[in-house]
Amino acid sequence: MRHGGRLVRARAASAPSAPTTAAAPARVTHALPKDPVRMVLPVTGAESRWTQGLDVLGQQVARTAAADCARTEGIRLPEEAPLAFISYAELPDLDLLGRHGFGHGTEVPPPAPAPTSATGTAPARSGSAAQTRRCRAEGEAAAQAVRKVYLPLQRAWFGELSAARRAPKATRALDDLPGCLAERGYRVRDENAFFALVDSRLMNAPAADYARVDSALGSAYATCMGPVEAAREPVRREARERFLREHAEEIRSLRAALVPALRRAEQAYGLRLAFPTP
């Protein structure tokens, strides 16, 4: 498991490069919700796909702005791992996991190719540590200019989500999770132990067997977590309605500012907001 403040996300092992018999990867959509607040205050795994898209756009802005800085400096930045849509353990997307497993999620569409130098080739010179830090800082500042529109409210909301875990019906349903998983061949003591098992199974699965292992893990988790999410969702929805009332002024500002801010970022950096979808 990986922790980012109160945003707790499920970690998926990387899929192997060798061909497998997996189903077609999940796709992306560019459609926004009717109410942009759902991108920031999700209550279900399906709604969290919009939140994942916001996460990725911020990272793309940071990388694009840093790359712009590097081109101005005539340097090459160190390579980074490809971006990925990372789901939230707090809001498991059972539909997507049940269809695609943990290791075959949605690929982030690559941005438009960056322009090369006047000579027609990319800079060959690596930047100094100071140049790299400066460009990375420029990138992060550009991302923060977008995130500041929604991040304070999002952080406050994710702090509220833990209440759903303490709801009596959800707690009782979660107590049944190990037994349900055991019926499907996965003997674990709790949800965290199952995530550890997922990591282990996917990292050690032969390439030819990876898709089958991944699909079985995702299907078992989606099935067994169904009753848990069914108990949690009404609690989350009630909590969001209360949160909307308690933060009415900030919500009005968010509704007015979020989509224009995202569109400006798309235009400024040649990006397109995208969301995973089954």
mmCIF file of C-alpha atoms in Angstrom:
data_model
loop_
_atom_site.group_PDB
_atom_site.id
_atom_site.type_symbol
_atom_site.label_atom_id
_atom_site.label_comp_id
_atom_site.label_asym_id
_atom_site.label_seq_id
_atom_site.Cartn_x
_atom_site.Cartn_y
_atom_site.Cartn_z
ATOM 1 C CA MET A 1 0.000 0.000 0.000
ATOM 2 C CA ARG A 2 1.124 3.546 -0.715
ATOM 3 C CA HIS A 3 0.128 6.497 1.410
ATOM 4 C CA GLY A 4 -0.195 10.131 0.341
ATOM 5 C CA GLY A 5 -1.605 12.052 3.306
ATOM 6 C CA ARG A 6 -5.114 10.662 3.710
ATOM 7 C CA LEU A 7 -5.260 9.533 0.101
ATOM 8 C CA VAL A 8 -4.590 5.820 0.447
ATOM 9 C CA ARG A 9 -4.185 4.048 -2.849
ATOM 10 C CA ALA A 10 -4.022 0.433 -3.880
ATOM 11 C CA ARG A 11 -0.732 -0.427 -5.561
ATOM 12 C CA ALA A 12 -0.810 -2.501 -8.742
ATOM 13 C CA ALA A 13 2.228 -4.456 -9.872
ATOM 14 C CA SER A 14 3.532 -3.692 -13.353
ATOM 15 C CA ALA A 15 2.325 -5.970 -16.103
ATOM 16 C CA PRO A 16 4.935 -7.911 -18.036
ATOM 17 C CA SER A 17 5.900 -6.865 -21.549
ATOM 18 C CA ALA A 18 5.395 -10.361 -22.935
ATOM 19 C CA PRO A 19 2.058 -11.028 -24.706
ATOM 20 C CA THR A 20 -0.723 -12.410 -22.553
ATOM 21 C CA THR A 21 -4.299 -13.481 -23.105
ATOM 22 C CA ALA A 22 -5.690 -10.565 -21.130
ATOM 23 C CA ALA A 23 -8.852 -8.832 -22.220
ATOM 24 C CA ALA A 24 -8.452 -5.529 -23.995
ATOM 25 C CA PRO A 25 -7.159 -2.853 -21.623
ATOM 26 C CA ALA A 26 -9.611 -0.437 -20.083
ATOM 27 C CA ARG A 27 -10.226 2.677 -22.112
ATOM 28 C CA VAL A 28 -10.291 6.389 -21.361
ATOM 29 C CA THR A 29 -13.075 8.898 -21.654
ATOM 30 C CA HIS A 30 -12.895 12.663 -21.887
ATOM 31 C CA ALA A 31 -16.473 13.280 -20.736
ATOM 32 C CA LEU A 32 -16.843 15.464 -17.661
ATOM 33 C CA PRO A 33 -19.500 14.847 -15.009
ATOM 34 C CA LYS A 34 -22.561 17.088 -15.052
ATOM 35 C CA ASP A 35 -21.494 18.382 -11.660
ATOM 36 C CA PRO A 36 -17.720 19.038 -11.524
ATOM 37 C CA VAL A 37 -17.834 18.636 -7.746
ATOM 38 C CA ARG A 38 -17.900 14.860 -8.286
ATOM 39 C CA MET A 39 -14.341 15.035 -9.608
ATOM 40 C CA VAL A 40 -13.193 16.412 -6.272
ATOM 41 C CA LEU A 41 -15.584 14.773 -3.793
ATOM 42 C CA PRO A 42 -16.089 11.196 -5.031
ATOM 43 C CA VAL A 43 -18.207 8.726 -3.070
ATOM 44 C CA THR A 44 -17.845 5.613 -5.247
ATOM 45 C CA GLY A 45 -15.093 3.838 -7.113
ATOM 46 C CA ALA A 46 -16.683 4.870 -10.395
ATOM 47 C CA GLU A 47 -16.670 8.534 -9.377
ATOM 48 C CA SER A 48 -13.049 8.229 -8.270
ATOM 49 C CA ARG A 49 -12.078 7.759 -11.934
ATOM 50 C CA TRP A 50 -12.637 11.489 -12.349
ATOM 51 C CA THR A 51 -10.412 12.130 -9.351
ATOM 52 C CA GLN A 52 -7.714 9.924 -10.863
ATOM 53 C CA GLY A 53 -7.917 12.024 -14.026
ATOM 54 C CA LEU A 54 -7.344 15.173 -11.995
ATOM 55 C CA ASP A 55 -4.323 13.535 -10.373
ATOM 56 C CA VAL A 56 -2.839 12.635 -13.745
ATOM 57 C CA LEU A 57 -3.486 16.036 -15.295
ATOM 58 C CA GLY A 58 -1.588 17.712 -12.457
ATOM 59 C CA GLN A 59 1.339 15.351 -12.969
ATOM 60 C CA GLN A 60 1.265 15.954 -16.722
ATOM 61 C CA VAL A 61 1.310 19.711 -16.185
ATOM 62 C CA ALA A 62 4.297 19.344 -13.860
ATOM 63 C CA ARG A 63 6.222 17.214 -16.349
ATOM 64 C CA THR A 64 5.345 19.368 -19.357
ATOM 65 C CA ALA A 65 6.316 22.613 -17.648
ATOM 66 C CA ALA A 66 9.559 21.034 -16.444
ATOM 67 C CA ALA A 67 10.294 19.820 -19.985
ATOM 68 C CA ASP A 68 9.646 23.330 -21.330
ATOM 69 C CA CYS A 69 12.159 24.668 -18.821
ATOM 70 C CA ALA A 70 14.689 22.020 -19.836
ATOM 71 C CA ARG A 71 14.368 22.900 -23.516
ATOM 72 C CA THR A 72 14.969 26.538 -22.678
ATOM 73 C CA GLU A 73 18.085 25.497 -20.761
ATOM 74 C CA GLY A 74 19.149 23.184 -23.580
ATOM 75 C CA ILE A 75 19.340 20.184 -21.277
ATOM 76 C CA ARG A 76 17.797 16.732 -20.955
ATOM 77 C CA LEU A 77 15.985 15.838 -17.751
ATOM 78 C CA PRO A 78 16.344 12.369 -16.192
ATOM 79 C CA GLU A 79 13.746 9.888 -17.443
ATOM 80 C CA GLU A 80 10.732 9.170 -15.252
ATOM 81 C CA ALA A 81 8.399 6.211 -15.038
ATOM 82 C CA PRO A 82 5.297 6.482 -17.240
ATOM 83 C CA LEU A 83 2.286 8.004 -15.574
ATOM 84 C CA ALA A 84 -0.561 5.738 -14.493
ATOM 85 C CA PHE A 85 -4.092 6.097 -13.208
ATOM 86 C CA ILE A 86 -3.837 4.885 -9.605
ATOM 87 C CA SER A 87 -7.046 3.815 -7.886
ATOM 88 C CA TYR A 88 -7.917 4.644 -4.298
ATOM 89 C CA ALA A 89 -8.123 1.830 -1.764
ATOM 90 C CA GLU A 90 -10.580 4.040 0.142
ATOM 91 C CA LEU A 91 -12.871 3.956 -2.924
ATOM 92 C CA PRO A 92 -12.312 0.643 -4.727
ATOM 93 C CA ASP A 93 -13.518 0.653 -8.329
ATOM 94 C CA LEU A 94 -15.064 -2.811 -8.295
ATOM 95 C CA ASP A 95 -16.416 -2.637 -11.835
ATOM 96 C CA LEU A 96 -13.021 -1.877 -13.342
ATOM 97 C CA LEU A 97 -11.146 -4.301 -11.088
ATOM 98 C CA GLY A 98 -13.618 -7.082 -11.782
ATOM 99 C CA ARG A 99 -13.201 -6.635 -15.531
ATOM 100 C CA HIS A 100 -9.497 -5.880 -15.796
ATOM 101 C CA GLY A 101 -7.779 -7.006 -12.616
ATOM 102 C CA PHE A 102 -5.102 -5.132 -10.709
ATOM 103 C CA GLY A 103 -2.287 -5.166 -13.259
ATOM 104 C CA HIS A 104 -4.092 -4.348 -16.507
ATOM 105 C CA GLY A 105 -5.609 -0.982 -15.803
ATOM 106 C CA THR A 106 -6.084 1.985 -18.078
ATOM 107 C CA GLU A 107 -3.018 3.389 -19.790
ATOM 108 C CA VAL A 108 -2.565 7.157 -19.620
ATOM 109 C CA PRO A 109 -2.599 8.557 -23.160
ATOM 110 C CA PRO A 110 0.812 10.102 -23.938
ATOM 111 C CA PRO A 111 0.895 13.854 -24.520
ATOM 112 C CA ALA A 112 1.797 15.299 -27.894
ATOM 113 C CA PRO A 113 5.501 14.829 -28.756
ATOM 114 C CA ALA A 114 7.697 17.606 -27.409
ATOM 115 C CA PRO A 115 9.388 19.802 -30.011
ATOM 116 C CA THR A 116 13.055 19.146 -30.686
ATOM 117 C CA SER A 117 15.854 21.671 -30.760
ATOM 118 C CA ALA A 118 16.728 23.781 -33.798
ATOM 119 C CA THR A 119 19.088 21.039 -35.003
ATOM 120 C CA GLY A 120 16.194 18.575 -35.157
ATOM 121 C CA THR A 121 17.436 16.390 -32.311
ATOM 122 C CA ALA A 122 16.696 16.285 -28.623
ATOM 123 C CA PRO A 123 19.320 17.838 -26.281
ATOM 124 C CA ALA A 124 22.039 15.335 -25.471
ATOM 125 C CA ARG A 125 23.453 17.148 -22.463
ATOM 126 C CA SER A 126 22.170 16.207 -19.044
ATOM 127 C CA GLY A 127 21.454 19.145 -16.809
ATOM 128 C CA SER A 128 23.304 19.875 -13.620
ATOM 129 C CA ALA A 129 21.651 19.061 -10.323
ATOM 130 C CA ALA A 130 20.784 22.739 -9.877
ATOM 131 C CA GLN A 131 19.257 23.005 -13.361
ATOM 132 C CA THR A 132 17.241 19.853 -12.837
ATOM 133 C CA ARG A 133 15.931 21.075 -9.478
ATOM 134 C CA ARG A 134 15.020 24.435 -10.981
ATOM 135 C CA CYS A 135 13.074 22.881 -13.842
ATOM 136 C CA ARG A 136 11.353 20.400 -11.576
ATOM 137 C CA ALA A 137 10.389 23.288 -9.289
ATOM 138 C CA GLU A 138 8.945 25.202 -12.248
ATOM 139 C CA GLY A 139 6.939 22.156 -13.160
ATOM 140 C CA GLU A 140 5.601 21.704 -9.647
ATOM 141 C CA ALA A 141 4.672 25.391 -9.431
ATOM 142 C CA ALA A 142 2.697 25.069 -12.670
ATOM 143 C CA ALA A 143 0.883 22.027 -11.307
ATOM 144 C CA GLN A 144 0.114 23.767 -8.035
ATOM 145 C CA ALA A 145 -1.473 26.632 -9.949
ATOM 146 C CA VAL A 146 -4.031 24.116 -11.219
ATOM 147 C CA ARG A 147 -4.371 22.049 -8.055
ATOM 148 C CA LYS A 148 -4.975 25.007 -5.758
ATOM 149 C CA VAL A 149 -8.440 25.378 -7.254
ATOM 150 C CA TYR A 150 -9.586 22.059 -5.789
ATOM 151 C CA LEU A 151 -6.938 20.446 -3.600
ATOM 152 C CA PRO A 152 -7.841 22.048 -0.216
ATOM 153 C CA LEU A 153 -11.436 20.833 -0.513
ATOM 154 C CA GLN A 154 -10.350 17.438 -1.815
ATOM 155 C CA ARG A 155 -8.018 16.893 1.120
ATOM 156 C CA ALA A 156 -10.743 17.885 3.563
ATOM 157 C CA TRP A 157 -13.179 15.501 1.887
ATOM 158 C CA PHE A 158 -10.845 12.518 1.955
ATOM 159 C CA GLY A 159 -10.427 13.178 5.636
ATOM 160 C CA GLU A 160 -14.185 12.625 6.002
ATOM 161 C CA LEU A 161 -14.239 9.349 4.073
ATOM 162 C CA SER A 162 -12.807 7.321 6.932
ATOM 163 C CA ALA A 163 -16.184 7.623 8.681
ATOM 164 C CA ALA A 164 -17.664 5.224 6.136
ATOM 165 C CA ARG A 165 -15.251 2.524 7.296
ATOM 166 C CA ARG A 166 -16.568 2.831 10.832
ATOM 167 C CA ALA A 167 -20.227 2.449 9.868
ATOM 168 C CA PRO A 168 -21.601 -0.645 11.687
ATOM 169 C CA LYS A 169 -22.997 -2.342 8.567
ATOM 170 C CA ALA A 170 -19.752 -1.744 6.671
ATOM 171 C CA THR A 171 -17.681 -3.108 9.547
ATOM 172 C CA ARG A 172 -19.762 -6.284 9.717
ATOM 173 C CA ALA A 173 -19.532 -6.729 5.934
ATOM 174 C CA LEU A 174 -15.765 -6.256 6.039
ATOM 175 C CA ASP A 175 -15.519 -8.933 8.741
ATOM 176 C CA ASP A 176 -16.947 -11.365 6.184
ATOM 177 C CA LEU A 177 -14.322 -10.494 3.563
ATOM 178 C CA PRO A 178 -11.668 -13.088 4.571
ATOM 179 C CA GLY A 179 -14.221 -15.898 4.483
ATOM 180 C CA CYS A 180 -15.474 -14.874 1.053
ATOM 181 C CA LEU A 181 -11.925 -14.679 -0.305
ATOM 182 C CA ALA A 182 -11.067 -18.049 1.259
ATOM 183 C CA GLU A 183 -13.944 -19.624 -0.659
ATOM 184 C CA ARG A 184 -12.147 -18.459 -3.804
ATOM 185 C CA GLY A 185 -8.781 -19.820 -2.733
ATOM 186 C CA TYR A 186 -7.235 -16.737 -1.108
ATOM 187 C CA ARG A 187 -6.617 -17.255 2.591
ATOM 188 C CA VAL A 188 -5.855 -13.834 4.082
ATOM 189 C CA ARG A 189 -6.647 -12.245 7.413
ATOM 190 C CA ASP A 190 -7.916 -8.892 6.064
ATOM 191 C CA GLU A 191 -8.041 -6.505 3.109
ATOM 192 C CA ASN A 192 -4.469 -5.257 3.523
ATOM 193 C CA ALA A 193 -3.189 -8.824 3.565
ATOM 194 C CA PHE A 194 -5.047 -9.443 0.316
ATOM 195 C CA PHE A 195 -3.360 -6.424 -1.309
ATOM 196 C CA ALA A 196 -0.001 -7.823 -0.227
ATOM 197 C CA LEU A 197 -0.983 -11.147 -1.781
ATOM 198 C CA VAL A 198 -1.926 -9.362 -5.021
ATOM 199 C CA ASP A 199 1.502 -7.745 -5.201
ATOM 200 C CA SER A 200 3.224 -11.051 -4.554
ATOM 201 C CA ARG A 201 1.150 -13.076 -7.018
ATOM 202 C CA LEU A 202 1.499 -10.550 -9.846
ATOM 203 C CA MET A 203 5.200 -9.985 -9.349
ATOM 204 C CA ASN A 204 5.880 -13.719 -9.411
ATOM 205 C CA ALA A 205 3.395 -14.856 -12.069
ATOM 206 C CA PRO A 206 4.986 -16.209 -15.279
ATOM 207 C CA ALA A 207 4.250 -13.981 -18.265
ATOM 208 C CA ALA A 208 2.120 -16.661 -19.914
ATOM 209 C CA ASP A 209 -0.028 -16.971 -16.762
ATOM 210 C CA TYR A 210 -0.116 -13.331 -15.701
ATOM 211 C CA ALA A 211 -3.458 -12.443 -17.283
ATOM 212 C CA ARG A 212 -5.260 -15.421 -15.727
ATOM 213 C CA VAL A 213 -3.824 -14.723 -12.262
ATOM 214 C CA ASP A 214 -4.649 -11.037 -12.503
ATOM 215 C CA SER A 215 -8.181 -11.646 -13.711
ATOM 216 C CA ALA A 216 -8.882 -14.145 -10.926
ATOM 217 C CA LEU A 217 -7.589 -11.771 -8.240
ATOM 218 C CA GLY A 218 -9.615 -8.840 -9.547
ATOM 219 C CA SER A 219 -12.770 -10.900 -9.886
ATOM 220 C CA ALA A 220 -12.509 -12.314 -6.361
ATOM 221 C CA TYR A 221 -11.910 -8.909 -4.813
ATOM 222 C CA ALA A 222 -14.754 -7.259 -6.746
ATOM 223 C CA THR A 223 -17.181 -10.013 -5.736
ATOM 224 C CA CYS A 224 -16.224 -10.134 -2.077
ATOM 225 C CA MET A 225 -16.053 -6.362 -1.619
ATOM 226 C CA GLY A 226 -19.491 -5.862 -3.166
ATOM 227 C CA PRO A 227 -21.391 -6.121 0.147
ATOM 228 C CA VAL A 228 -18.847 -3.872 1.854
ATOM 229 C CA GLU A 229 -19.211 -1.129 -0.734
ATOM 230 C CA ALA A 230 -22.985 -1.504 -0.712
ATOM 231 C CA ALA A 231 -22.892 -0.706 3.023
ATOM 232 C CA ARG A 232 -20.389 2.132 2.712
ATOM 233 C CA GLU A 233 -21.897 4.002 -0.217
ATOM 234 C CA PRO A 234 -25.025 5.381 1.525
ATOM 235 C CA VAL A 235 -22.843 6.586 4.392
ATOM 236 C CA ARG A 236 -20.521 8.367 1.981
ATOM 237 C CA ARG A 237 -23.399 9.977 0.087
ATOM 238 C CA GLU A 238 -24.901 11.286 3.301
ATOM 239 C CA ALA A 239 -21.477 12.566 4.353
ATOM 240 C CA ARG A 240 -21.047 14.374 1.040
ATOM 241 C CA GLU A 241 -24.414 16.087 1.341
ATOM 242 C CA ARG A 242 -23.394 17.284 4.785
ATOM 243 C CA PHE A 243 -19.974 18.359 3.486
ATOM 244 C CA LEU A 244 -21.617 20.348 0.670
ATOM 245 C CA ARG A 245 -23.792 22.190 3.175
ATOM 246 C CA GLU A 246 -20.919 22.902 5.541
ATOM 247 C CA HIS A 247 -18.673 24.214 2.738
ATOM 248 C CA ALA A 248 -21.327 25.905 0.619
ATOM 249 C CA GLU A 249 -19.283 29.008 -0.227
ATOM 250 C CA GLU A 250 -16.175 27.018 -1.214
ATOM 251 C CA ILE A 251 -18.322 24.667 -3.287
ATOM 252 C CA ARG A 252 -19.842 27.575 -5.219
ATOM 253 C CA SER A 253 -16.353 28.838 -5.990
ATOM 254 C CA LEU A 254 -15.236 25.356 -7.012
ATOM 255 C CA ARG A 255 -18.148 24.882 -9.407
ATOM 256 C CA ALA A 256 -17.372 28.204 -11.066
ATOM 257 C CA ALA A 257 -13.602 27.836 -11.271
ATOM 258 C CA LEU A 258 -12.698 24.164 -11.718
ATOM 259 C CA VAL A 259 -13.553 23.421 -15.342
ATOM 260 C CA PRO A 260 -12.181 26.748 -16.667
ATOM 261 C CA ALA A 261 -8.920 26.113 -14.786
ATOM 262 C CA LEU A 262 -8.635 22.640 -16.271
ATOM 263 C CA ARG A 263 -9.332 23.894 -19.783
ATOM 264 C CA ARG A 264 -6.691 26.612 -19.419
ATOM 265 C CA ALA A 265 -4.162 23.988 -18.358
ATOM 266 C CA GLU A 266 -5.046 21.789 -21.314
ATOM 267 C CA GLN A 267 -4.568 24.664 -23.733
ATOM 268 C CA ALA A 268 -1.411 26.006 -22.129
ATOM 269 C CA TYR A 269 0.408 22.667 -22.054
ATOM 270 C CA GLY A 270 -1.078 20.807 -25.003
ATOM 271 C CA LEU A 271 -2.817 18.236 -22.798
ATOM 272 C CA ARG A 272 -6.244 16.632 -22.692
ATOM 273 C CA LEU A 273 -7.991 15.638 -19.497
ATOM 274 C CA ALA A 274 -8.757 11.911 -19.548
ATOM 275 C CA PHE A 275 -10.408 9.465 -17.160
ATOM 276 C CA PRO A 276 -10.225 5.659 -16.964
ATOM 277 C CA THR A 277 -13.372 3.760 -17.880
ATOM 278 C CA PRO A 278 -14.167 0.052 -18.182
#
